[in-house]
Coordinates of C-alpha atoms in Angstrom, one line a residue:
M1 CA 4.4 26.2 -36.5
K2 CA 4.7 28.5 -33.5
R3 CA 4.9 25.5 -31.1
V4 CA 7.7 24.0 -33.2
I5 CA 9.7 27.2 -33.1
V6 CA 9.3 27.5 -29.3
L7 CA 10.3 23.9 -28.8
F8 CA 13.4 24.4 -31.0
E9 CA 14.5 27.5 -29.2
L10 CA 14.2 25.8 -25.8
C11 CA 15.7 22.4 -26.7
A12 CA 19.4 21.5 -26.5
C13 CA 21.2 20.8 -29.7
A14 CA 22.0 17.2 -28.9
P15 CA 20.0 14.5 -27.2
P16 CA 21.0 14.0 -23.5
T17 CA 22.5 11.0 -21.9
S18 CA 20.7 8.2 -20.1
P19 CA 19.3 8.7 -16.6
P20 CA 20.4 6.5 -13.6
A21 CA 18.6 3.2 -13.1
L22 CA 15.6 3.3 -10.8
T23 CA 15.9 1.8 -7.3
P24 CA 13.7 -1.2 -6.5
H25 CA 11.8 0.8 -3.9
L26 CA 10.7 3.4 -6.4
L27 CA 9.9 0.8 -9.0
T28 CA 7.7 -1.1 -6.5
H29 CA 5.7 2.1 -5.6
L30 CA 5.6 3.9 -8.9
E31 CA 5.3 1.2 -11.5
Q32 CA 2.3 -0.6 -10.3
P33 CA 0.7 -2.7 -13.1
E34 CA -2.8 -2.5 -11.7
R35 CA -3.2 1.2 -11.3
P36 CA -1.3 4.5 -11.2
A37 CA 0.5 5.6 -8.0
I38 CA -1.7 8.0 -6.1
I39 CA 0.6 11.0 -5.3
A40 CA -0.6 13.4 -2.5
H41 CA 0.1 16.8 -3.9
R42 CA 1.4 19.2 -1.2
G43 CA 0.9 16.2 1.1
G44 CA -2.9 16.1 0.2
A45 CA -4.0 19.7 0.4
A46 CA -7.7 19.0 0.3
L47 CA -7.5 16.9 3.5
G48 CA -6.0 19.4 5.9
P49 CA -3.3 22.1 6.3
E50 CA -1.0 21.5 3.3
E51 CA 2.5 20.0 3.7
T52 CA 1.9 19.1 7.4
V53 CA 2.6 15.7 8.8
E54 CA -0.9 15.4 10.1
T55 CA -2.4 15.9 6.6
M56 CA 0.2 13.5 5.1
Q57 CA -1.1 10.8 7.5
R58 CA -4.7 11.4 6.4
S59 CA -3.6 11.1 2.8
I60 CA -1.9 7.8 3.4
T61 CA -5.0 6.5 5.3
G62 CA -7.0 7.7 2.3
G63 CA -5.0 5.7 -0.2
A64 CA -2.0 7.8 -1.2
T65 CA 1.1 5.8 -2.1
V66 CA 3.5 8.7 -2.6
L67 CA 3.8 12.1 -0.9
E68 CA 4.7 15.2 -3.0
L69 CA 6.2 18.1 -1.0
D70 CA 8.0 21.3 -1.5
V71 CA 11.4 22.2 0.2
H72 CA 12.8 25.6 1.1
L73 CA 15.7 26.5 3.2
T74 CA 15.3 28.9 6.1
R75 CA 17.7 31.7 6.8
D76 CA 19.9 29.4 8.9
G77 CA 19.9 26.7 6.3
I78 CA 17.3 24.3 7.6
P79 CA 15.1 22.4 5.0
V80 CA 11.4 23.0 5.7
L81 CA 8.3 21.9 3.8
L82 CA 6.2 24.8 2.4
H83 CA 4.8 25.4 -1.1
D84 CA 5.0 29.2 -1.2
A85 CA 8.1 31.4 -0.9
T86 CA 6.4 33.2 2.0
V87 CA 4.6 31.9 5.0
D88 CA 1.7 34.4 4.6
R89 CA -0.9 32.2 2.9
T90 CA -0.7 29.1 5.0
T91 CA 0.4 30.2 8.5
S92 CA -0.2 32.8 11.2
G93 CA 2.9 34.7 10.2
T94 CA 4.3 36.8 7.4
G95 CA 7.6 37.0 5.5
S96 CA 9.8 35.0 3.2
V97 CA 11.0 31.6 4.3
V98 CA 14.5 32.5 3.4
D99 CA 14.4 35.5 5.7
L100 CA 13.2 33.5 8.7
T101 CA 15.1 31.3 11.1
F102 CA 14.0 27.7 11.7
S103 CA 12.9 28.7 15.2
E104 CA 10.8 31.5 13.8
V105 CA 9.2 29.2 11.3
Q106 CA 8.4 26.6 13.9
S107 CA 6.7 29.2 16.1
L108 CA 4.0 29.7 13.4
N109 CA 0.6 28.0 13.3
A110 CA 0.3 26.2 10.0
G111 CA -3.4 25.4 10.5
E112 CA -5.3 23.3 13.1
G113 CA -2.4 24.0 15.6
T114 CA 0.1 22.3 13.3
T115 CA 3.6 23.5 12.5
I116 CA 5.7 23.7 9.3
P117 CA 7.7 20.5 9.3
H118 CA 11.4 20.0 9.0
L119 CA 12.3 17.7 6.1
V120 CA 13.3 14.9 8.4
D121 CA 9.8 14.8 10.0
P122 CA 7.9 12.9 7.3
L123 CA 11.0 10.9 6.3
R124 CA 11.0 9.5 9.8
A125 CA 7.2 9.3 10.3
F126 CA 6.6 7.4 7.0
P127 CA 9.7 5.2 6.5
D128 CA 8.1 3.0 3.8
I129 CA 6.6 5.8 1.7
P130 CA 8.4 7.3 -1.3
F131 CA 8.5 11.1 -1.8
I132 CA 8.6 13.6 -4.6
L133 CA 10.5 16.7 -3.3
E134 CA 10.2 19.9 -5.3
L135 CA 13.3 22.1 -4.8
K136 CA 12.0 25.6 -4.1
G137 CA 13.5 29.0 -3.3
S138 CA 16.8 30.7 -4.2
H139 CA 19.0 29.6 -1.3
P140 CA 22.4 28.6 -2.9
D141 CA 22.8 25.6 -0.5
L142 CA 19.4 24.1 -1.2
V143 CA 20.4 21.1 -3.3
P144 CA 23.4 19.9 -1.3
T145 CA 21.6 20.4 2.0
V146 CA 18.6 18.4 0.8
V147 CA 20.8 15.6 -0.5
D148 CA 22.8 15.5 2.7
V149 CA 19.6 15.1 4.8
L150 CA 18.4 12.3 2.5
R151 CA 21.7 10.5 2.8
D152 CA 21.7 10.9 6.6
E153 CA 18.2 9.5 6.8
D154 CA 19.0 6.7 4.5
A155 CA 16.2 8.0 2.2
L156 CA 18.0 8.5 -1.1
S157 CA 16.4 5.4 -2.7
R158 CA 12.9 6.5 -2.0
V159 CA 13.0 10.1 -3.2
I160 CA 12.5 11.8 -6.6
L161 CA 13.8 15.4 -6.7
A162 CA 11.7 17.7 -8.9
S163 CA 12.1 21.3 -10.1
F164 CA 11.0 23.5 -13.0
H165 CA 14.6 24.6 -13.2
T166 CA 17.2 22.6 -15.1
D167 CA 20.2 24.0 -13.1
R168 CA 18.9 22.7 -9.8
L169 CA 18.3 19.2 -11.2
E170 CA 21.7 19.2 -12.9
A171 CA 23.3 20.2 -9.6
A172 CA 21.5 17.2 -7.9
R173 CA 22.5 14.8 -10.7
A174 CA 26.2 15.8 -10.3
I175 CA 26.3 14.6 -6.7
D176 CA 27.5 11.1 -6.0
E177 CA 24.6 8.7 -5.1
A178 CA 22.1 11.4 -5.8
P179 CA 18.4 10.4 -5.8
A180 CA 16.3 10.0 -8.9
T181 CA 15.1 13.3 -10.6
G182 CA 12.3 14.4 -12.7
L183 CA 12.5 16.5 -15.9
S184 CA 12.6 20.3 -15.7
T185 CA 10.3 22.4 -17.9
A186 CA 13.0 22.8 -20.6
E187 CA 13.8 19.1 -20.5
V188 CA 10.1 18.2 -20.9
L189 CA 10.1 20.4 -24.1
E190 CA 13.3 18.6 -25.2
W191 CA 11.6 15.3 -24.7
L192 CA 8.6 16.4 -26.8
W193 CA 10.9 17.5 -29.5
Y194 CA 13.1 14.3 -29.6
E195 CA 10.6 11.7 -28.4
E196 CA 10.5 9.9 -31.8
H197 CA 14.2 10.1 -32.4
D198 CA 16.0 6.7 -32.0
T199 CA 19.0 8.4 -30.4
Y200 CA 17.1 10.3 -27.7
R201 CA 17.6 9.3 -24.0
P202 CA 15.9 11.4 -21.3
P203 CA 18.2 12.8 -18.6
A204 CA 15.8 11.6 -15.9
A205 CA 13.5 8.7 -15.2
F206 CA 10.3 10.7 -14.4
A207 CA 8.3 13.5 -15.9
Q208 CA 5.7 15.4 -14.0
I209 CA 3.4 17.1 -16.5
P210 CA -0.2 18.5 -16.8
P211 CA -2.6 16.6 -19.1
Q212 CA -2.6 19.5 -21.6
V213 CA -1.3 23.0 -22.3
P214 CA -3.2 25.5 -24.5
G215 CA -3.3 24.1 -27.9
L216 CA -1.6 20.8 -27.1
E217 CA -2.6 17.5 -25.5
L218 CA 0.5 16.3 -23.6
V219 CA -0.9 13.1 -22.3
T220 CA -2.0 10.6 -25.0
P221 CA -1.9 6.8 -25.1
A222 CA 0.7 6.9 -27.9
R223 CA 3.0 9.3 -26.0
I224 CA 2.7 7.3 -22.8
E225 CA 3.8 4.2 -24.7
R226 CA 6.7 6.0 -26.3
A227 CA 7.7 7.3 -22.9
R228 CA 7.6 3.8 -21.4
Q229 CA 9.9 2.6 -24.2
L230 CA 12.3 5.3 -23.2
G231 CA 12.2 4.3 -19.6
L232 CA 10.3 7.5 -18.7
S233 CA 7.5 7.3 -16.1
I234 CA 4.8 9.9 -16.6
Q235 CA 3.1 11.4 -13.6
V236 CA 0.3 13.9 -14.3
W237 CA -0.7 16.9 -12.2
T238 CA -2.9 18.1 -10.6
I239 CA -6.0 15.8 -11.0
N240 CA -8.9 16.1 -8.5
D241 CA -11.7 14.9 -10.8
P242 CA -12.4 11.2 -10.4
G243 CA -13.5 10.8 -14.1
E244 CA -10.4 12.4 -15.4
A245 CA -8.3 10.2 -13.1
R246 CA -10.0 7.1 -14.5
L247 CA -9.3 8.2 -18.1
L248 CA -5.6 8.8 -17.3
A249 CA -5.4 5.4 -15.6
D250 CA -6.8 3.8 -18.7
M251 CA -4.1 5.6 -20.7
G252 CA -1.4 4.0 -18.6
V253 CA 0.1 6.9 -16.7
A254 CA 2.5 5.9 -13.9
G255 CA 1.2 8.3 -11.3
I256 CA -1.5 10.9 -10.6
L257 CA -0.8 13.9 -8.4
T258 CA -3.9 15.0 -6.5
D259 CA -5.0 17.2 -3.7
A260 CA -7.6 14.6 -2.8
P261 CA -6.0 11.2 -2.7
D262 CA -8.9 9.7 -0.9
R263 CA -11.3 10.7 -3.7
I264 CA -8.9 9.5 -6.5
H265 CA -8.2 6.2 -4.7
A266 CA -11.9 5.6 -4.4
A267 CA -12.3 6.3 -8.1
L268 CA -9.6 4.0 -9.2
T269 CA -10.6 1.2 -6.9
Q270 CA -14.4 1.7 -7.0
S271 CA -14.4 1.9 -3.2
V272 CA -15.9 4.2 -0.7
P273 CA -13.2 6.5 0.7
P274 CA -12.5 6.0 4.5
P275 CA -13.0 8.9 6.9
V276 CA -9.8 10.8 6.9
G277 CA -10.8 14.3 7.8
P278 CA -10.1 16.1 11.0

């Protein structure tokens, strides 16, 4: 009963409208009939310094078909790839990204002599790879800046924008020719509430969710099938156990986010992972 009350409080009063159609590029990479897309979480954090171009290359070599990254804006409005709000954990520096200039961010060692990338770096380095970009930080220009970069790089058709926050995703959806988006946390709850209603249409084409939350299995074969009928692709995070990945693949999930794409690729293809380490 408590779960029902929480869902009711967080859901909108009326079902949302339909999401935009998926681009052929995203359909090709994210709706593979033989196995789920292998999505390198933070660029493949188990294979090297997270969110760096060098680690992304190792992930692709190891079998990743999609790169998941996090985008912040620097003080001077440059989009950079970093998970945390500060540079403390993953670099040689300290401080909040939003308080540092791009030049200051670029001067830091992000591990193994690498640097924090500009958003354009992986877009240009991997022109055939789709991306999931999580919108991070509080900079007011984040959404339009990211969309402008994607448009300039002709990358709108191969990107999904993700966020826990509905307002950021709605801001992206309001932009002409915006990329596809995922569901926010509140929109996931709304989906769970309305999923069996004939009139429900999700506001996005993708949902990135964990396999379960306390007291509730989120990923089940029946839910995956209902989502598919709604045109909603389910991508599950963050899965590093090969056995769990195989179970999710058998359920029919569209994608698996993992820190170790080489390991998960090997599990799903029953192959020996190639050497991708430093």
